[in-house]
């Protein structure tokens, strides 16, 4: 709207009309622009806060997903380790069962072999006793024949001698039976003791193997926890970097927008003051009016020239173009003419405004002071704004540094707690493993002492390690399980029935 013109507003509801001056309208437009800049800046800050909230929620979801995935992976590892350990124990139990059956068969073979050996030895010894009996009987007959005895006396003494020889042979035979039975029983006890020691050694090896597997699984779980915690804090560090970078970008954008708004505000203030000063001048210089008149004259001349050219061009088109295409062609020419006229009018306005802006006005002392005061105030506010921006950037940098330090301190504390947990679990595992080994050794030692005591109490057999090694060197048997001592009697029907410990 041109300066000095009045704008009439719609009628008042009560019938009154309100008239605003151009200065009032310009002031309202300026206030509206300033309010619009503030609103846009506040909307920008709200949009940034909303985007940061969305990003934070997304990153928190990724952290939660990583935590759930890590827990699931660790639980699966623990379950798999438990399955492997159960499988190992099942294989060990199966192996012990197979060894127990194999041992029982070996002891049955040993009892049968001992029975056959004792029977042969006893049969051979009986033959020797019979031969000795015959020799002694012949010697007795010769001795009685050399004596001058009656036939009746000789027969009686021969009968007594036979009875004595039979009695001695019976005693020797019983002694031989007892000796064979004792030797077989002692050999069986020694064999069972050797089997018991072998079984105990195998049990100890199995326990050591199980402990080694548990130790390996524990170390694997600890390594998994360390890797998961390392990955967790690498992700958190990356997320923190993303958040800080996004916050920095948003702050720079906000500061840039705020600075742009303030610069626009300064330009408006200076422009308004310049217009105010120009309007205070009562008369414009003559050369300014002459330049504006020349521009208007030139514009009218160009406008009339283009209008004449347009009419001539339309007549030519009407003559050359078919009737069915005339209307479309005229519309195209009309659009082109309107476009050129618009460009010409814009060029005219630009030239007039340039002449008006380029004109140097001579300000009085009051106007100069007003302009200097405005520049000073704007520069002061600009320095305050720069200082405010610098403070905000410094506060943001300090906040970022504090967040990084807090994350690093949290990471160190978590790793310290994990190291303490690993150390505690390893110490507890070593204590439990050592206790299991000592308990097994104590049980085995007690079992061995009980076995030796039972052999001594039941059969009066004293078994020592050296004696067992010497006596069992003749047995070429494999690893067997232990049975309780069994008394072997050559003429007993209960051979081979052992009582298992």
Tab-separated table of C-alpha atoms in Angstrom, residues 310-331 333:
chain	number	residue	atom	x	y	z
A	310	UNK	CA	0.425	-7.654	-30.063
A	311	UNK	CA	-2.482	-6.351	-32.180
A	312	UNK	CA	-0.461	-6.681	-35.381
A	313	UNK	CA	0.615	-10.196	-34.449
A	314	UNK	CA	-3.008	-11.178	-33.708
A	315	UNK	CA	-4.159	-9.965	-37.140
A	316	UNK	CA	-1.447	-12.048	-38.813
A	317	UNK	CA	-2.406	-15.123	-36.836
A	318	UNK	CA	-6.098	-14.652	-37.654
A	319	UNK	CA	-5.267	-14.571	-41.325
A	320	UNK	CA	-2.991	-17.611	-41.356
A	321	UNK	CA	-4.567	-19.932	-38.775
A	322	UNK	CA	-7.591	-22.155	-39.476
A	323	UNK	CA	-10.796	-21.176	-37.722
A	324	UNK	CA	-10.906	-24.251	-35.486
A	325	UNK	CA	-7.452	-23.375	-34.070
A	326	UNK	CA	-7.871	-19.627	-33.761
A	327	UNK	CA	-9.336	-19.671	-30.259
A	328	UNK	CA	-6.564	-21.868	-28.820
A	329	UNK	CA	-3.864	-19.802	-30.536
A	330	UNK	CA	-5.317	-16.538	-29.236
A	331	UNK	CA	-5.352	-17.889	-25.688
A	333	UNK	CA	-0.823	-15.322	-27.298
